[in-house]
Tab-separated table of C-alpha atoms and ligand atoms in Angstrom:
chain	number	residue	atom	x	y	z
A	1	MET	CA	15.077	-6.589	-15.442
A	2	HIS	CA	12.750	-5.341	-18.165
A	3	LEU	CA	9.486	-4.031	-16.738
A	4	GLY	CA	8.421	-2.550	-20.060
A	5	ALA	CA	7.906	-6.097	-21.335
A	6	TYR	CA	4.871	-6.664	-19.090
A	7	PRO	CA	1.383	-5.520	-20.119
A	8	ARG	CA	0.577	-2.280	-18.335
A	9	ILE	CA	-2.018	0.442	-18.696
A	10	ARG	CA	-1.569	4.001	-17.438
A	11	LEU	CA	-3.805	4.853	-14.506
A	12	GLY	CA	-1.710	7.240	-12.445
A	13	HIS	CA	0.620	10.238	-12.472
A	14	PHE	CA	4.210	9.022	-12.433
A	15	PRO	CA	6.859	9.581	-11.294
A	16	THR	CA	5.434	10.659	-7.938
A	17	PRO	CA	7.425	13.418	-6.204
A	18	LEU	CA	10.266	12.649	-3.805
A	19	GLU	CA	10.275	15.493	-1.291
A	20	PHE	CA	12.364	16.580	1.685
A	21	MET	CA	10.474	17.115	4.960
A	22	PRO	CA	12.542	19.897	6.574
A	23	ASN	CA	10.204	20.659	9.479
A	24	LEU	CA	9.667	17.086	10.604
A	25	THR	CA	13.402	16.461	10.241
A	26	LYS	CA	14.139	19.473	12.460
A	27	HIS	CA	11.437	18.589	14.973
A	28	LEU	CA	12.838	15.084	15.434
A	29	GLY	CA	16.480	16.228	15.305
A	30	GLY	CA	17.414	14.122	12.258
A	31	PRO	CA	17.945	11.841	10.348
A	32	ASN	CA	17.063	13.620	7.088
A	33	LEU	CA	13.484	12.648	6.287
A	34	TYR	CA	12.251	12.375	2.715
A	35	ILE	CA	8.843	11.277	1.534
A	36	LYS	CA	7.931	9.425	-1.646
A	37	ARG	CA	4.503	10.801	-2.496
A	38	ASP	CA	2.593	7.714	-3.610
A	39	ASP	CA	-0.436	9.384	-2.064
A	40	CYS	CA	-0.218	11.519	-5.225
A	41	THR	CA	-0.656	8.753	-7.801
A	42	GLY	CA	-3.717	10.663	-8.918
A	43	LEU	CA	-6.344	7.942	-9.310
A	44	ALA	CA	-9.445	9.246	-7.492
A	45	THR	CA	-7.351	10.525	-4.535
A	46	GLY	CA	-4.425	8.202	-5.240
A	47	GLY	CA	-2.539	5.672	-3.188
A	48	ASN	CA	-0.234	2.705	-3.576
A	49	LYS	CA	-2.718	0.322	-5.206
A	50	THR	CA	-2.625	2.383	-8.405
A	51	ARG	CA	0.846	1.074	-9.313
A	52	LYS	CA	-0.296	-2.527	-8.850
A	53	LEU	CA	-3.532	-1.981	-10.751
A	54	GLU	CA	-1.656	-0.710	-13.808
A	55	PHE	CA	-0.357	-4.270	-14.276
A	56	LEU	CA	-3.383	-6.151	-12.903
A	57	VAL	CA	-5.994	-4.343	-14.982
A	58	ALA	CA	-3.805	-4.674	-18.087
A	59	GLN	CA	-3.871	-8.438	-17.558
A	60	ALA	CA	-7.647	-8.371	-17.005
A	61	LEU	CA	-8.140	-6.522	-20.299
A	62	GLU	CA	-5.801	-8.927	-22.104
A	63	GLN	CA	-7.927	-11.800	-20.865
A	64	GLY	CA	-11.092	-10.133	-22.139
A	65	ALA	CA	-12.590	-9.514	-18.694
A	66	ASP	CA	-15.790	-7.463	-18.376
A	67	THR	CA	-15.875	-7.297	-14.567
A	68	LEU	CA	-13.309	-6.773	-11.810
A	69	ILE	CA	-13.928	-8.385	-8.439
A	70	THR	CA	-11.927	-7.494	-5.358
A	71	GLN	CA	-12.208	-7.357	-1.580
A	72	GLY	CA	-10.954	-5.387	1.383
A	73	ALA	CA	-11.874	-3.868	4.726
A	74	VAL	CA	-14.850	-1.472	4.754
A	75	GLN	CA	-12.508	1.558	4.419
A	76	SER	CA	-10.354	-0.227	1.848
A	77	ASN	CA	-8.233	2.126	-0.236
A	78	HIS	CA	-7.543	-0.812	-2.520
A	79	ALA	CA	-11.235	-1.395	-3.234
A	80	ARG	CA	-11.707	2.328	-3.973
A	81	GLN	CA	-8.744	2.468	-6.370
A	82	THR	CA	-9.931	-0.719	-8.088
A	83	VAL	CA	-13.405	0.763	-8.596
A	84	ALA	CA	-11.756	3.897	-10.014
A	85	ALA	CA	-9.535	1.862	-12.351
A	86	ALA	CA	-12.570	-0.079	-13.579
A	87	ALA	CA	-14.448	3.151	-14.274
A	88	LYS	CA	-11.512	4.502	-16.233
A	89	VAL	CA	-11.272	1.486	-18.551
A	90	GLY	CA	-15.004	0.787	-18.780
A	91	LEU	CA	-15.253	-2.403	-16.727
A	92	GLN	CA	-17.851	-3.313	-14.113
A	93	CYS	CA	-16.499	-3.565	-10.580
A	94	LYS	CA	-17.878	-5.595	-7.688
A	95	ILE	CA	-16.367	-5.271	-4.249
A	96	LEU	CA	-16.752	-7.375	-1.125
A	97	LEU	CA	-16.164	-5.605	2.177
A	98	GLU	CA	-14.986	-7.369	5.328
A	99	GLN	CA	-16.093	-5.797	8.613
A	100	ARG	CA	-12.694	-6.139	10.251
A	101	VAL	CA	-13.255	-3.164	12.525
A	102	THR	CA	-15.900	-3.865	15.133
A	103	GLU	CA	-17.621	-1.011	16.994
A	104	ALA	CA	-17.241	1.126	13.870
A	105	THR	CA	-18.937	4.501	13.663
A	106	ASP	CA	-21.510	5.475	11.086
A	107	GLU	CA	-18.801	7.537	9.371
A	108	TYR	CA	-16.489	4.537	9.176
A	109	GLU	CA	-19.284	2.486	7.623
A	110	HIS	CA	-20.429	5.055	5.053
A	111	SER	CA	-18.037	8.000	4.534
A	112	GLY	CA	-14.468	8.165	3.209
A	113	ASN	CA	-13.652	5.344	0.809
A	114	VAL	CA	-17.182	3.879	0.974
A	115	LEU	CA	-18.664	7.131	-0.315
A	116	LEU	CA	-16.137	7.144	-3.157
A	117	ASP	CA	-16.770	3.464	-3.985
A	118	ARG	CA	-20.383	4.391	-4.671
A	119	LEU	CA	-19.624	7.665	-6.426
A	120	LEU	CA	-17.189	5.927	-8.789
A	121	GLY	CA	-19.840	3.409	-9.772
A	122	GLY	CA	-18.652	0.365	-7.854
A	123	GLU	CA	-21.121	-2.211	-6.630
A	124	ILE	CA	-20.750	-3.188	-2.982
A	125	VAL	CA	-21.866	-6.811	-3.267
A	126	GLY	CA	-21.950	-7.357	0.453
A	127	ARG	CA	-20.437	-6.782	3.863
A	128	TYR	CA	-19.009	-9.865	5.523
A	129	PRO	CA	-18.183	-10.592	9.163
A	130	ALA	CA	-14.520	-10.367	10.209
A	131	GLY	CA	-12.684	-13.610	9.559
A	132	THR	CA	-14.710	-14.590	6.462
A	133	ASP	CA	-12.658	-16.401	3.807
A	134	MET	CA	-12.895	-13.472	1.418
A	135	GLN	CA	-10.915	-15.139	-1.380
A	136	GLN	CA	-13.437	-17.980	-1.347
A	137	GLU	CA	-16.352	-15.531	-1.429
A	138	MET	CA	-14.802	-13.820	-4.453
A	139	GLU	CA	-14.341	-17.178	-6.232
A	140	LYS	CA	-17.995	-18.026	-5.527
A	141	LEU	CA	-19.145	-14.745	-7.028
A	142	ALA	CA	-16.828	-15.211	-10.012
A	143	ALA	CA	-18.321	-18.673	-10.663
A	144	GLU	CA	-21.850	-17.228	-10.567
A	145	LEU	CA	-20.886	-14.472	-12.994
A	146	ARG	CA	-19.235	-16.950	-15.343
A	147	SER	CA	-22.327	-19.127	-15.481
A	148	ALA	CA	-24.314	-15.984	-16.338
A	149	GLY	CA	-22.009	-15.426	-19.308
A	150	HIS	CA	-19.712	-12.791	-17.808
A	151	LYS	CA	-15.928	-12.699	-17.727
A	152	PRO	CA	-14.833	-11.775	-14.218
A	153	TYR	CA	-11.212	-11.088	-13.202
A	154	VAL	CA	-10.507	-11.620	-9.511
A	155	ILE	CA	-7.956	-9.319	-7.877
A	156	PRO	CA	-6.701	-10.564	-4.495
A	157	GLY	CA	-6.962	-8.318	-1.442
A	158	GLY	CA	-4.541	-5.394	-1.746
A	159	GLY	CA	-3.693	-6.460	-5.312
A	160	SER	CA	-0.857	-8.442	-3.783
A	161	ASN	CA	0.294	-11.161	-6.140
A	162	PRO	CA	3.367	-11.217	-8.436
A	163	VAL	CA	1.578	-9.199	-11.150
A	164	GLY	CA	0.593	-6.478	-8.668
A	165	ALA	CA	4.015	-6.500	-7.020
A	166	LEU	CA	5.525	-5.452	-10.367
A	167	GLY	CA	4.107	-2.011	-9.589
A	168	TYR	CA	6.456	-1.674	-6.641
A	169	VAL	CA	9.394	-3.163	-8.496
A	170	GLY	CA	8.713	-0.207	-10.780
A	171	CYS	CA	8.551	2.165	-7.825
A	172	ALA	CA	11.986	0.955	-6.707
A	173	GLN	CA	13.376	1.787	-10.145
A	174	GLU	CA	11.668	5.187	-10.052
A	175	LEU	CA	13.205	5.896	-6.645
A	176	LEU	CA	16.683	4.931	-7.871
A	177	ASN	CA	16.255	7.217	-10.889
A	178	GLN	CA	15.285	10.097	-8.594
A	179	SER	CA	18.254	9.327	-6.380
A	180	PHE	CA	20.516	9.518	-9.433
A	181	GLU	CA	18.952	12.708	-10.808
A	182	THR	CA	19.131	14.583	-7.514
A	183	GLY	CA	22.329	13.061	-6.148
A	184	LEU	CA	20.509	11.891	-3.051
A	185	ARG	CA	22.073	8.906	-1.304
A	186	ILE	CA	19.179	6.874	0.131
A	187	ASP	CA	20.140	4.970	3.284
A	188	HIS	CA	16.763	3.482	4.293
A	189	VAL	CA	13.244	3.029	2.960
A	190	VAL	CA	10.403	2.736	5.498
A	191	HIS	CA	6.686	2.180	4.849
A	192	ALA	CA	3.472	0.632	6.186
A	193	THR	CA	3.051	-3.011	5.187
A	194	GLY	CA	-0.239	-4.914	4.979
A	195	SER	CA	-1.118	-7.332	2.187
A	196	THR	CA	2.643	-7.334	1.304
A	197	GLY	CA	2.719	-6.332	-2.374
A	198	THR	CA	4.337	-2.993	-1.673
A	199	GLN	CA	7.141	-4.382	0.444
A	200	ALA	CA	7.722	-7.436	-1.761
A	201	GLY	CA	7.975	-5.256	-4.882
A	202	LEU	CA	10.301	-2.731	-3.229
A	203	VAL	CA	12.547	-5.470	-1.844
A	204	VAL	CA	12.768	-7.234	-5.221
A	205	GLY	CA	13.423	-3.951	-7.033
A	206	LEU	CA	15.981	-2.563	-4.592
A	207	ARG	CA	17.839	-5.859	-3.990
A	208	SER	CA	17.932	-7.265	-7.501
A	209	SER	CA	19.414	-3.943	-8.656
A	210	ASN	CA	22.050	-4.367	-5.951
A	211	SER	CA	21.265	-0.907	-4.575
A	212	GLY	CA	22.105	-1.896	-1.018
A	213	ILE	CA	19.119	0.096	0.253
A	214	PRO	CA	17.304	-1.757	3.064
A	215	VAL	CA	13.508	-1.739	3.265
A	216	TYR	CA	11.742	-1.635	6.635
A	217	GLY	CA	8.052	-2.544	6.854
A	218	VAL	CA	5.854	-1.356	9.699
A	219	SER	CA	3.059	-3.907	9.989
A	220	VAL	CA	-0.523	-2.680	10.380
A	221	ARG	CA	-2.047	-6.052	11.098
A	222	ALA	CA	-0.046	-9.310	11.312
A	223	PRO	CA	2.588	-10.127	13.944
A	224	LYS	CA	6.223	-9.639	12.849
A	225	ASP	CA	7.021	-13.307	12.067
A	226	LYS	CA	3.865	-13.833	10.064
A	227	GLN	CA	4.234	-10.544	8.185
A	228	GLU	CA	7.853	-11.268	7.256
A	229	GLU	CA	6.905	-14.774	6.162
A	230	ASN	CA	4.058	-13.462	3.994
A	231	VAL	CA	6.294	-10.820	2.395
A	232	TRP	CA	9.023	-13.404	1.805
A	233	LYS	CA	6.543	-15.751	0.057
A	234	LEU	CA	5.495	-12.985	-2.320
A	235	VAL	CA	9.141	-11.954	-2.870
A	236	GLN	CA	9.960	-15.501	-3.968
A	237	ALA	CA	6.861	-15.746	-6.176
A	238	THR	CA	7.710	-12.404	-7.787
A	239	VAL	CA	11.349	-13.355	-8.374
A	240	ASP	CA	10.075	-16.554	-9.985
A	241	TYR	CA	7.442	-14.746	-12.086
A	242	MET	CA	10.081	-12.306	-13.371
A	243	GLY	CA	12.606	-15.058	-14.076
A	244	LEU	CA	15.250	-13.486	-11.834
A	245	PRO	CA	17.949	-15.631	-10.212
A	246	THR	CA	16.590	-17.062	-6.941
A	247	SER	CA	19.658	-15.631	-5.207
A	248	SER	CA	18.536	-12.055	-6.095
A	249	VAL	CA	16.867	-11.644	-2.714
A	250	GLU	CA	17.563	-13.308	0.610
A	251	ARG	CA	15.235	-13.991	3.527
A	252	ALA	CA	17.262	-11.529	5.609
A	253	ASP	CA	16.272	-8.726	3.204
A	254	VAL	CA	12.701	-8.955	4.475
A	255	VAL	CA	12.378	-6.940	7.686
A	256	ALA	CA	9.166	-5.882	9.395
A	257	ASN	CA	8.017	-5.102	12.905
A	258	SER	CA	4.551	-5.207	14.414
A	259	ASP	CA	5.176	-2.910	17.377
A	260	TYR	CA	2.757	-0.193	16.180
A	261	VAL	CA	-0.342	-2.227	15.311
A	262	GLY	CA	-1.903	-1.550	18.718
A	263	ASP	CA	-5.081	-3.515	19.394
A	264	GLY	CA	-5.550	-4.515	15.777
A	265	TYR	CA	-6.128	-3.592	12.151
A	266	GLY	CA	-7.852	-0.233	11.783
A	267	ILE	CA	-7.986	0.371	15.538
A	268	PRO	CA	-6.497	3.768	16.442
A	269	THR	CA	-3.364	4.115	18.586
A	270	ASP	CA	-2.028	7.201	20.381
A	271	SER	CA	1.217	7.029	18.408
A	272	MET	CA	-0.752	6.986	15.125
A	273	ILE	CA	-2.738	10.062	16.177
A	274	GLU	CA	0.491	11.860	17.104
A	275	ALA	CA	2.095	10.904	13.772
A	276	VAL	CA	-0.912	12.032	11.711
A	277	ARG	CA	-1.066	15.345	13.610
A	278	LEU	CA	2.670	16.075	13.436
A	279	THR	CA	2.901	15.350	9.720
A	280	ALA	CA	-0.153	17.517	9.021
A	281	GLU	CA	0.925	20.429	11.218
A	282	LEU	CA	4.605	20.443	10.241
A	283	GLU	CA	4.540	19.369	6.596
A	284	ALA	CA	0.918	19.825	5.450
A	285	ILE	CA	0.943	16.184	4.396
A	286	LEU	CA	-2.116	14.072	5.169
A	287	LEU	CA	-1.504	10.538	6.427
A	288	ASP	CA	-4.257	8.013	7.164
A	289	PRO	CA	-5.334	6.324	10.411
A	290	VAL	CA	-5.035	2.688	9.242
A	291	TYR	CA	-1.760	2.483	7.297
A	292	SER	CA	0.497	5.465	6.712
A	293	GLY	CA	-0.279	6.927	10.170
A	294	LYS	CA	0.877	3.747	11.876
A	295	GLY	CA	3.807	3.505	9.460
A	296	MET	CA	4.905	7.016	10.365
A	297	ALA	CA	4.362	6.243	14.071
A	298	GLY	CA	6.792	3.361	13.584
A	299	LEU	CA	9.305	5.592	11.821
A	300	ILE	CA	9.103	8.232	14.584
A	301	ALA	CA	9.598	5.590	17.284
A	302	LEU	CA	12.592	4.126	15.426
A	303	ILE	CA	14.101	7.618	15.195
A	304	ARG	CA	13.567	8.269	18.914
A	305	SER	CA	15.138	4.927	19.801
A	306	GLY	CA	18.301	5.835	17.862
A	307	HIS	CA	17.754	3.292	15.073
A	308	PHE	CA	19.155	5.698	12.417
A	309	LYS	CA	22.314	7.815	12.316
A	310	LYS	CA	21.640	11.565	12.348
A	311	ASN	CA	23.267	12.135	8.958
A	312	GLU	CA	21.396	9.325	7.204
A	313	ASN	CA	18.734	9.901	4.553
A	314	VAL	CA	15.508	8.036	5.218
A	315	VAL	CA	12.705	7.808	2.657
A	316	PHE	CA	9.195	7.204	3.968
A	317	VAL	CA	6.923	5.852	1.239
A	318	HIS	CA	3.563	7.568	1.663
A	319	THR	CA	1.199	4.840	0.505
A	320	GLY	CA	-1.883	7.101	0.565
A	321	GLY	CA	-5.241	6.598	2.257
A	322	ALA	CA	-6.008	10.069	3.638
A	323	VAL	CA	-9.603	9.679	2.473
A	324	GLY	CA	-9.915	7.198	5.337
A	325	LEU	CA	-9.591	10.151	7.753
A	326	TYR	CA	-13.261	10.895	7.076
A	327	GLY	CA	-14.119	7.540	8.596
A	328	TYR	CA	-12.352	8.581	11.824
A	329	ARG	CA	-13.613	12.121	12.340
A	330	GLN	CA	-13.967	11.771	16.133
A	331	LEU	CA	-10.194	11.219	16.543
A	332	PHE	CA	-9.177	14.616	15.258
B	1	PLP	C1	-2.878	-1.141	1.088
B	1	PLP	C2	-2.214	-0.040	1.771
B	1	PLP	C3	-0.946	-0.206	2.383
B	1	PLP	C4	-0.244	-1.526	2.466
B	1	PLP	O1	0.293	-1.930	1.245
B	1	PLP	P1	0.379	-3.490	0.944
B	1	PLP	O2	0.927	-3.584	-0.398
B	1	PLP	O3	-1.020	-4.013	1.079
B	1	PLP	O4	1.261	-4.093	1.988
B	1	PLP	C5	-0.341	0.885	2.965
B	1	PLP	N1	-0.950	2.081	2.975
B	1	PLP	C6	-2.160	2.288	2.426
B	1	PLP	C7	-2.751	3.641	2.515
B	1	PLP	C8	-2.832	1.234	1.808
B	1	PLP	O5	-4.042	1.448	1.267
């Protein structure tokens, strides 16, 4: 595998730190908990979309684009990082926001990521009711821009296509390098999974290198079967895009659960609130209410149910999003 052969621009601070969490480890009585700090990618408060955007925006520039278009939930970390990436390379950025969370507070609607979208110069084209075909809305806007003489580049929600997934193939390599440098044997990788690019990239990177490290996705939206199927589709597309042998990854390598979604995407759960609090109070690390908080809630529940051996080393990938806390002030 030769990631350097793909067009990429530098948007973030890499490698991100891999840190031990001694207090959380002690509090939970093992296994040994490590955290991969992809909340520290550095692009306007960071997060996991930065790795994907390094490849996606490079392709947009190669194609001569003048405008990026993307979509997400109102408090989308992806939309915010895309706006930031556009600012950095001098492109226009138009974002479409889906109102997936009903009964949202004023803070949810206007603070956190939304505030940063505006500050970074993004244009919020519109807010759409939950369930809107957002990809179709983006294509419509792109067609309008094209007929007005512009060159739009459409980035799918979460930046999750084979080009974006390369970012997490790269993260897998980075993690293996850190494992080698520090002599840390990694037994499990756990993270929050949504639009699937993160998990698909990690699975491709960790399996095709034959590392033997399993990846466990904690779904924040879709039911288990659907989430695994969606990840598997992107795994296959990424393997194909990279020209890897189709046998590099198997269906059984894609594992997710949906036990910590609660009532739905972006809707708080008690276990999320506990996870966000514990990680803040014990490790001074800020998780977010929509993704990493539910991911950590899943990890804590797996630990309490005896899923891991006490002497194993588990890496939680912190995918970012703490800015979203400002949209949920009343919870904390
Ligand atoms: C987008 C996002 C995720 C999920 O990553 P996917 O690649 O979409 O599955 C997890 N955490 C945060 C903070 C995110 O913004």
